[in-house]
GROMACS .gro file of C-alpha atoms in nm:
model
  351
    1UNK     CA    1  16.739 -13.287 -14.441
    2UNK     CA    2  17.105 -13.227 -14.526
    3UNK     CA    3  17.124 -13.549 -14.724
    4UNK     CA    4  16.817 -13.449 -14.923
    5UNK     CA    5  16.966 -13.110 -15.002
    6UNK     CA    6  17.291 -13.271 -15.110
    7UNK     CA    7  17.105 -13.521 -15.327
    8UNK     CA    8  16.902 -13.238 -15.482
    9UNK     CA    9  17.217 -13.037 -15.553
   10UNK     CA   10  17.377 -13.345 -15.704
   11UNK     CA   11  17.077 -13.402 -15.929
   12UNK     CA   12  17.089 -13.041 -16.054
   13UNK     CA   13  17.463 -13.068 -16.113
   14UNK     CA   14  17.416 -13.393 -16.307
   15UNK     CA   15  17.134 -13.238 -16.513
   16UNK     CA   16  17.357 -12.940 -16.594
   17UNK     CA   17  17.650 -13.162 -16.691
   18UNK     CA   18  17.435 -13.371 -16.926
   19UNK     CA   19  17.215 -13.085 -17.052
   20UNK     CA   20  17.118 -13.134 -17.416
   21UNK     CA   21  17.217 -12.819 -17.613
   22UNK     CA   22  16.881 -12.811 -17.790
   23UNK     CA   23  16.666 -12.819 -17.477
   24UNK     CA   24  16.548 -12.461 -17.538
   25UNK     CA   25  16.322 -12.617 -17.801
   26UNK     CA   26  16.083 -12.648 -17.505
   27UNK     CA   27  16.060 -12.267 -17.504
   28UNK     CA   28  16.015 -12.256 -17.881
   29UNK     CA   29  15.732 -12.513 -17.883
   30UNK     CA   30  15.554 -12.371 -17.578
   31UNK     CA   31  15.583 -12.014 -17.705
   32UNK     CA   32  15.446 -12.095 -18.049
   33UNK     CA   33  15.159 -12.291 -17.891
   34UNK     CA   34  15.079 -12.002 -17.656
   35UNK     CA   35  15.072 -11.748 -17.939
   36UNK     CA   36  14.848 -11.971 -18.151
   37UNK     CA   37  14.609 -12.016 -17.857
   38UNK     CA   38  14.597 -11.639 -17.802
   39UNK     CA   39  14.521 -11.567 -18.169
   40UNK     CA   40  14.246 -11.831 -18.166
   41UNK     CA   41  14.081 -11.689 -17.855
   42UNK     CA   42  14.203 -11.952 -17.605
   43UNK     CA   43  14.324 -11.677 -17.373
   44UNK     CA   44  14.347 -11.869 -17.040
   45UNK     CA   45  14.554 -12.141 -17.211
   46UNK     CA   46  14.786 -11.886 -17.371
   47UNK     CA   47  14.850 -11.712 -17.038
   48UNK     CA   48  14.912 -12.044 -16.862
   49UNK     CA   49  15.164 -12.140 -17.128
   50UNK     CA   50  15.333 -11.799 -17.096
   51UNK     CA   51  15.384 -11.854 -16.723
   52UNK     CA   52  15.510 -12.209 -16.777
   53UNK     CA   53  15.744 -12.089 -17.050
   54UNK     CA   54  15.896 -11.820 -16.832
   55UNK     CA   55  15.966 -12.073 -16.555
   56UNK     CA   56  16.118 -12.318 -16.803
   57UNK     CA   57  16.332 -12.041 -16.954
   58UNK     CA   58  16.475 -11.945 -16.615
   59UNK     CA   59  16.540 -12.310 -16.523
   60UNK     CA   60  16.717 -12.384 -16.850
   61UNK     CA   61  16.935 -12.073 -16.821
   62UNK     CA   62  17.027 -12.175 -16.466
   63UNK     CA   63  17.137 -12.520 -16.586
   64UNK     CA   64  17.322 -12.366 -16.881
   65UNK     CA   65  17.514 -12.125 -16.657
   66UNK     CA   66  17.603 -12.405 -16.416
   67UNK     CA   67  17.729 -12.606 -16.713
   68UNK     CA   68  17.930 -12.308 -16.838
   69UNK     CA   69  18.101 -12.263 -16.500
   70UNK     CA   70  18.148 -12.625 -16.393
   71UNK     CA   71  18.173 -12.811 -16.724
   72UNK     CA   72  18.303 -12.562 -16.984
   73UNK     CA   73  18.488 -12.837 -17.171
   74UNK     CA   74  18.162 -13.026 -17.231
   75UNK     CA   75  17.988 -12.711 -17.351
   76UNK     CA   76  18.277 -12.627 -17.585
   77UNK     CA   77  18.282 -12.983 -17.716
   78UNK     CA   78  17.911 -12.961 -17.799
   79UNK     CA   79  17.958 -12.626 -17.974
   80UNK     CA   80  18.206 -12.765 -18.227
   81UNK     CA   81  18.014 -13.090 -18.276
   82UNK     CA   82  17.836 -13.112 -18.613
   83UNK     CA   83  17.544 -13.310 -18.470
   84UNK     CA   84  17.493 -13.141 -18.130
   85UNK     CA   85  17.621 -12.790 -18.199
   86UNK     CA   86  17.316 -12.665 -18.393
   87UNK     CA   87  17.110 -12.721 -18.079
   88UNK     CA   88  17.253 -12.398 -17.934
   89UNK     CA   89  17.044 -12.204 -18.186
   90UNK     CA   90  16.737 -12.301 -17.981
   91UNK     CA   91  16.860 -12.054 -17.717
   92UNK     CA   92  16.826 -11.771 -17.969
   93UNK     CA   93  16.492 -11.887 -18.106
   94UNK     CA   94  16.352 -11.958 -17.760
   95UNK     CA   95  16.454 -11.613 -17.635
   96UNK     CA   96  16.295 -11.430 -17.929
   97UNK     CA   97  15.980 -11.642 -17.928
   98UNK     CA   98  15.935 -11.577 -17.556
   99UNK     CA   99  15.979 -11.207 -17.630
  100UNK     CA  100  15.713 -11.238 -17.900
  101UNK     CA  101  15.487 -11.402 -17.640
  102UNK     CA  102  15.526 -11.103 -17.411
  103UNK     CA  103  15.438 -10.871 -17.701
  104UNK     CA  104  15.136 -11.062 -17.837
  105UNK     CA  105  14.994 -11.239 -17.533
  106UNK     CA  106  15.085 -11.004 -17.247
  107UNK     CA  107  15.122 -10.674 -17.435
  108UNK     CA  108  15.445 -10.589 -17.248
  109UNK     CA  109  15.662 -10.426 -17.513
  110UNK     CA  110  15.930 -10.315 -17.266
  111UNK     CA  111  15.991 -10.673 -17.153
  112UNK     CA  112  15.974 -10.797 -17.512
  113UNK     CA  113  16.239 -10.539 -17.609
  114UNK     CA  114  16.476 -10.678 -17.344
  115UNK     CA  115  16.433 -11.025 -17.491
  116UNK     CA  116  16.505 -10.876 -17.835
  117UNK     CA  117  16.840 -10.738 -17.720
  118UNK     CA  118  16.934 -11.068 -17.556
  119UNK     CA  119  16.820 -11.268 -17.859
  120UNK     CA  120  17.005 -11.049 -18.107
  121UNK     CA  121  17.327 -11.066 -17.903
  122UNK     CA  122  17.302 -11.444 -17.871
  123UNK     CA  123  17.230 -11.472 -18.243
  124UNK     CA  124  17.554 -11.292 -18.332
  125UNK     CA  125  17.765 -11.491 -18.084
  126UNK     CA  126  17.625 -11.839 -18.153
  127UNK     CA  127  17.585 -11.797 -18.529
  128UNK     CA  128  17.945 -11.705 -18.595
  129UNK     CA  129  18.104 -11.916 -18.322
  130UNK     CA  130  17.933 -12.229 -18.451
  131UNK     CA  131  18.004 -12.180 -18.821
  132UNK     CA  132  18.364 -12.074 -18.760
  133UNK     CA  133  18.413 -12.376 -18.531
  134UNK     CA  134  18.273 -12.635 -18.772
  135UNK     CA  135  18.448 -12.475 -19.069
  136UNK     CA  136  18.795 -12.476 -18.910
  137UNK     CA  137  18.760 -12.813 -18.736
  138UNK     CA  138  19.046 -13.042 -18.838
  139UNK     CA  139  18.851 -13.369 -18.837
  140UNK     CA  140  18.503 -13.351 -18.986
  141UNK     CA  141  18.234 -13.620 -19.001
  142UNK     CA  142  18.082 -13.748 -19.322
  143UNK     CA  143  17.743 -13.625 -19.439
  144UNK     CA  144  17.564 -13.929 -19.296
  145UNK     CA  145  17.653 -13.854 -18.934
  146UNK     CA  146  17.734 -13.485 -18.960
  147UNK     CA  147  17.407 -13.328 -19.070
  148UNK     CA  148  17.045 -13.356 -18.960
  149UNK     CA  149  16.738 -13.138 -18.935
  150UNK     CA  150  16.882 -12.954 -18.635
  151UNK     CA  151  17.108 -12.757 -18.871
  152UNK     CA  152  16.797 -12.571 -18.986
  153UNK     CA  153  16.777 -12.415 -18.640
  154UNK     CA  154  17.023 -12.157 -18.777
  155UNK     CA  155  16.745 -12.046 -19.011
  156UNK     CA  156  16.478 -12.072 -18.740
  157UNK     CA  157  16.675 -11.852 -18.499
  158UNK     CA  158  16.731 -11.588 -18.767
  159UNK     CA  159  16.361 -11.573 -18.854
  160UNK     CA  160  16.272 -11.547 -18.486
  161UNK     CA  161  16.485 -11.232 -18.464
  162UNK     CA  162  16.315 -11.095 -18.778
  163UNK     CA  163  15.967 -11.149 -18.633
  164UNK     CA  164  16.037 -10.980 -18.300
  165UNK     CA  165  16.214 -10.692 -18.477
  166UNK     CA  166  15.914 -10.628 -18.701
  167UNK     CA  167  15.665 -10.643 -18.412
  168UNK     CA  168  15.829 -10.417 -18.154
  169UNK     CA  169  15.786 -10.039 -18.147
  170UNK     CA  170  16.104  -9.848 -18.226
  171UNK     CA  171  16.221  -9.508 -18.102
  172UNK     CA  172  16.429  -9.442 -18.412
  173UNK     CA  173  16.350  -9.466 -18.782
  174UNK     CA  174  16.072  -9.714 -18.862
  175UNK     CA  175  16.233  -9.782 -19.200
  176UNK     CA  176  16.560  -9.881 -19.029
  177UNK     CA  177  16.378 -10.127 -18.804
  178UNK     CA  178  16.179 -10.284 -19.086
  179UNK     CA  179  16.478 -10.294 -19.321
  180UNK     CA  180  16.673 -10.485 -19.056
  181UNK     CA  181  16.379 -10.723 -19.010
  182UNK     CA  182  16.369 -10.776 -19.387
  183UNK     CA  183  16.744 -10.849 -19.399
  184UNK     CA  184  16.713 -11.104 -19.119
  185UNK     CA  185  16.423 -11.266 -19.305
  186UNK     CA  186  16.634 -11.297 -19.619
  187UNK     CA  187  16.935 -11.436 -19.427
  188UNK     CA  188  16.705 -11.696 -19.274
  189UNK     CA  189  16.578 -11.787 -19.622
  190UNK     CA  190  16.933 -11.820 -19.750
  191UNK     CA  191  17.028 -12.050 -19.463
  192UNK     CA  192  16.722 -12.269 -19.517
  193UNK     CA  193  16.773 -12.308 -19.891
  194UNK     CA  194  17.144 -12.387 -19.847
  195UNK     CA  195  17.100 -12.639 -19.566
  196UNK     CA  196  16.784 -12.814 -19.684
  197UNK     CA  197  16.962 -12.912 -20.007
  198UNK     CA  198  17.217 -13.112 -19.809
  199UNK     CA  199  16.948 -13.262 -19.584
  200UNK     CA  200  16.731 -13.364 -19.880
  201UNK     CA  201  17.032 -13.527 -20.047
  202UNK     CA  202  17.118 -13.704 -19.722
  203UNK     CA  203  16.762 -13.840 -19.687
  204UNK     CA  204  16.717 -13.955 -20.044
  205UNK     CA  205  17.063 -14.081 -20.149
  206UNK     CA  206  17.232 -14.199 -19.829
  207UNK     CA  207  17.127 -14.480 -19.598
  208UNK     CA  208  16.858 -14.392 -19.345
  209UNK     CA  209  16.805 -14.604 -19.035
  210UNK     CA  210  16.547 -14.590 -18.757
  211UNK     CA  211  16.821 -14.466 -18.525
  212UNK     CA  212  16.931 -14.166 -18.731
  213UNK     CA  213  16.582 -14.070 -18.853
  214UNK     CA  214  16.538 -13.871 -18.533
  215UNK     CA  215  16.282 -13.602 -18.436
  216UNK     CA  216  16.502 -13.304 -18.545
  217UNK     CA  217  16.409 -13.386 -18.905
  218UNK     CA  218  16.072 -13.231 -18.823
  219UNK     CA  219  16.254 -12.897 -18.825
  220UNK     CA  220  16.251 -12.940 -19.206
  221UNK     CA  221  15.889 -12.833 -19.167
  222UNK     CA  222  15.933 -12.603 -18.868
  223UNK     CA  223  16.192 -12.388 -19.044
  224UNK     CA  224  15.957 -12.304 -19.332
  225UNK     CA  225  15.666 -12.264 -19.092
  226UNK     CA  226  15.848 -11.988 -18.902
  227UNK     CA  227  15.960 -11.842 -19.237
  228UNK     CA  228  15.589 -11.820 -19.321
  229UNK     CA  229  15.524 -11.637 -18.995
  230UNK     CA  230  15.817 -11.399 -19.055
  231UNK     CA  231  15.707 -11.326 -19.410
  232UNK     CA  232  15.343 -11.275 -19.307
  233UNK     CA  233  15.450 -11.038 -19.030
  234UNK     CA  234  15.646 -10.830 -19.282
  235UNK     CA  235  15.353 -10.832 -19.528
  236UNK     CA  236  15.121 -10.698 -19.257
  237UNK     CA  237  15.376 -10.427 -19.179
  238UNK     CA  238  15.411 -10.349 -19.551
  239UNK     CA  239  15.043 -10.262 -19.558
  240UNK     CA  240  15.124  -9.969 -19.331
  241UNK     CA  241  15.349  -9.815 -19.598
  242UNK     CA  242  15.716  -9.732 -19.565
  243UNK     CA  243  16.014  -9.918 -19.705
  244UNK     CA  244  15.845 -10.261 -19.705
  245UNK     CA  245  15.572 -10.148 -19.945
  246UNK     CA  246  15.810 -10.184 -20.241
  247UNK     CA  247  15.893 -10.540 -20.137
  248UNK     CA  248  15.534 -10.653 -20.087
  249UNK     CA  249  15.491 -10.849 -20.415
  250UNK     CA  250  15.818 -11.033 -20.350
  251UNK     CA  251  15.721 -11.106 -19.989
  252UNK     CA  252  15.381 -11.238 -20.096
  253UNK     CA  253  15.528 -11.489 -20.340
  254UNK     CA  254  15.812 -11.602 -20.115
  255UNK     CA  255  15.589 -11.641 -19.810
  256UNK     CA  256  15.331 -11.852 -19.994
  257UNK     CA  257  15.621 -12.059 -20.131
  258UNK     CA  258  15.740 -12.133 -19.776
  259UNK     CA  259  15.389 -12.213 -19.651
  260UNK     CA  260  15.334 -12.453 -19.939
  261UNK     CA  261  15.670 -12.615 -19.865
  262UNK     CA  262  15.578 -12.659 -19.497
  263UNK     CA  263  15.246 -12.813 -19.603
  264UNK     CA  264  15.434 -13.054 -19.835
  265UNK     CA  265  15.671 -13.164 -19.559
  266UNK     CA  266  15.393 -13.247 -19.311
  267UNK     CA  267  15.252 -13.570 -19.464
  268UNK     CA  268  15.602 -13.686 -19.563
  269UNK     CA  269  15.728 -13.652 -19.205
  270UNK     CA  270  15.419 -13.828 -19.071
  271UNK     CA  271  15.486 -14.113 -19.315
  272UNK     CA  272  15.850 -14.138 -19.207
  273UNK     CA  273  15.744 -14.140 -18.842
  274UNK     CA  274  15.500 -14.425 -18.909
  275UNK     CA  275  15.777 -14.612 -19.095
  276UNK     CA  276  16.005 -14.569 -18.795
  277UNK     CA  277  15.765 -14.657 -18.514
  278UNK     CA  278  15.503 -14.886 -18.669
  279UNK     CA  279  15.682 -15.077 -18.942
  280UNK     CA  280  16.020 -15.103 -18.771
  281UNK     CA  281  15.873 -15.086 -18.418
  282UNK     CA  282  16.128 -14.838 -18.289
  283UNK     CA  283  16.033 -14.767 -17.927
  284UNK     CA  284  15.881 -14.425 -17.874
  285UNK     CA  285  16.019 -14.288 -17.549
  286UNK     CA  286  16.075 -13.938 -17.419
  287UNK     CA  287  16.387 -13.758 -17.532
  288UNK     CA  288  16.452 -13.382 -17.543
  289UNK     CA  289  16.450 -13.391 -17.923
  290UNK     CA  290  16.076 -13.469 -17.920
  291UNK     CA  291  16.018 -13.097 -17.869
  292UNK     CA  292  16.152 -13.061 -18.222
  293UNK     CA  293  15.831 -13.233 -18.334
  294UNK     CA  294  15.598 -13.016 -18.125
  295UNK     CA  295  15.750 -12.688 -18.243
  296UNK     CA  296  15.679 -12.737 -18.619
  297UNK     CA  297  15.316 -12.827 -18.550
  298UNK     CA  298  15.269 -12.519 -18.331
  299UNK     CA  299  15.458 -12.288 -18.567
  300UNK     CA  300  15.267 -12.415 -18.872
  301UNK     CA  301  14.945 -12.330 -18.688
  302UNK     CA  302  15.066 -11.981 -18.596
  303UNK     CA  303  15.217 -11.917 -18.940
  304UNK     CA  304  14.895 -12.017 -19.116
  305UNK     CA  305  14.697 -11.786 -18.888
  306UNK     CA  306  14.913 -11.489 -18.983
  307UNK     CA  307  14.921 -11.588 -19.351
  308UNK     CA  308  14.542 -11.593 -19.356
  309UNK     CA  309  14.540 -11.235 -19.225
  310UNK     CA  310  14.820 -11.119 -19.456
  311UNK     CA  311  14.656 -11.260 -19.770
  312UNK     CA  312  14.301 -11.185 -19.652
  313UNK     CA  313  14.204 -11.546 -19.717
  314UNK     CA  314  13.962 -11.652 -19.440
  315UNK     CA  315  13.932 -12.009 -19.571
  316UNK     CA  316  14.287 -12.075 -19.449
  317UNK     CA  317  14.164 -12.025 -19.092
  318UNK     CA  318  14.007 -12.370 -19.099
  319UNK     CA  319  14.355 -12.525 -19.083
  320UNK     CA  320  14.472 -12.364 -18.755
  321UNK     CA  321  14.128 -12.410 -18.600
  322UNK     CA  322  14.176 -12.786 -18.641
  323UNK     CA  323  14.554 -12.800 -18.595
  324UNK     CA  324  14.549 -12.633 -18.253
  325UNK     CA  325  14.396 -12.943 -18.093
  326UNK     CA  326  14.668 -13.165 -18.237
  327UNK     CA  327  14.926 -12.914 -18.112
  328UNK     CA  328  14.784 -12.912 -17.759
  329UNK     CA  329  14.771 -13.292 -17.758
  330UNK     CA  330  15.134 -13.314 -17.873
  331UNK     CA  331  15.245 -13.050 -17.622
  332UNK     CA  332  15.061 -13.222 -17.337
  333UNK     CA  333  15.194 -13.568 -17.421
  334UNK     CA  334  15.553 -13.444 -17.455
  335UNK     CA  335  15.527 -13.247 -17.130
  336UNK     CA  336  15.400 -13.556 -16.948
  337UNK     CA  337  15.693 -13.754 -17.086
  338UNK     CA  338  15.937 -13.483 -16.978
  339UNK     CA  339  15.808 -13.467 -16.621
  340UNK     CA  340  15.812 -13.846 -16.596
  341UNK     CA  341  16.173 -13.837 -16.716
  342UNK     CA  342  16.261 -13.575 -16.453
  343UNK     CA  343  16.092 -13.782 -16.183
  344UNK     CA  344  16.298 -14.086 -16.275
  345UNK     CA  345  16.612 -13.871 -16.283
  346UNK     CA  346  16.546 -13.745 -15.929
  347UNK     CA  347  16.481 -14.095 -15.797
  348UNK     CA  348  16.780 -14.257 -15.968
  349UNK     CA  349  17.072 -14.285 -15.726
  350UNK     CA  350  17.394 -14.118 -15.834
  351UNK     CA  351  17.682 -14.340 -15.933
   0.00000   0.00000   0.00000
């Protein structure tokens, strides 16, 4: 019994030491899938995913705190790394998306408000720590190895704060709350437009290999999908009057622009994935970054649902009604791969 406990503790310690900074993408993907299921009437599925997401959130925070206490040098090294550092933004996005789950699926605004405070605090800490760290770093990588789709998680995390801000009830001025949500939406848009330019240049003018064309490039689509959801949420709030009413025409155009961009990315990313795995036969195996593929599919589904309501265009509903089955298939397959990976990790003897 004692040996089993020691082996279990060793496995947890090893998992914490090697924890991928972007593992909170599990929370992002599961939360977006749960919300989409709820809006489409798949209530039992949405509640099941909420419970699973809460358990995963607690487990990931436990591993993160162990890593912070026992391996602070590894965590700090990841934070200043151009390739791995952006993964920390998944903590912000995962926290706010889980809070949005509690608001939409469970109807618990008090719990959702606690997640908002945590998410907003994490956003301020991680956003400025990361960008100050990579800006002041003495030795910087070239564009080929230094940037990938994960950088767009800065935009994703900002839009996740905007969405939860716009949804939650507020004891103070409603205009203050919605103005802050609007500002966060615009900051997220700025980050996307600045970063995607570098990523697009990197994809089209620098050498791309099957090794570096990794799943985080799907965030190219996911970032504009969550921008669509953020914009649609603000449009629906603008219909209630208040400060957002003056911005409604601008929000309408910008939100449709982001949805169209997400729709444009989808077939291109599918084509690149086929090029990677079918033409070049790159082995498809589980890795934490695969959740970066599930999240855009789920968020595109949820964003299109809200856009359909915001624009009062019921024909758009056909897209999420079909997409949800692809999302559930992708979520289920990735979850199976993750649990198989964990099983192998538990059974592998420690060195």
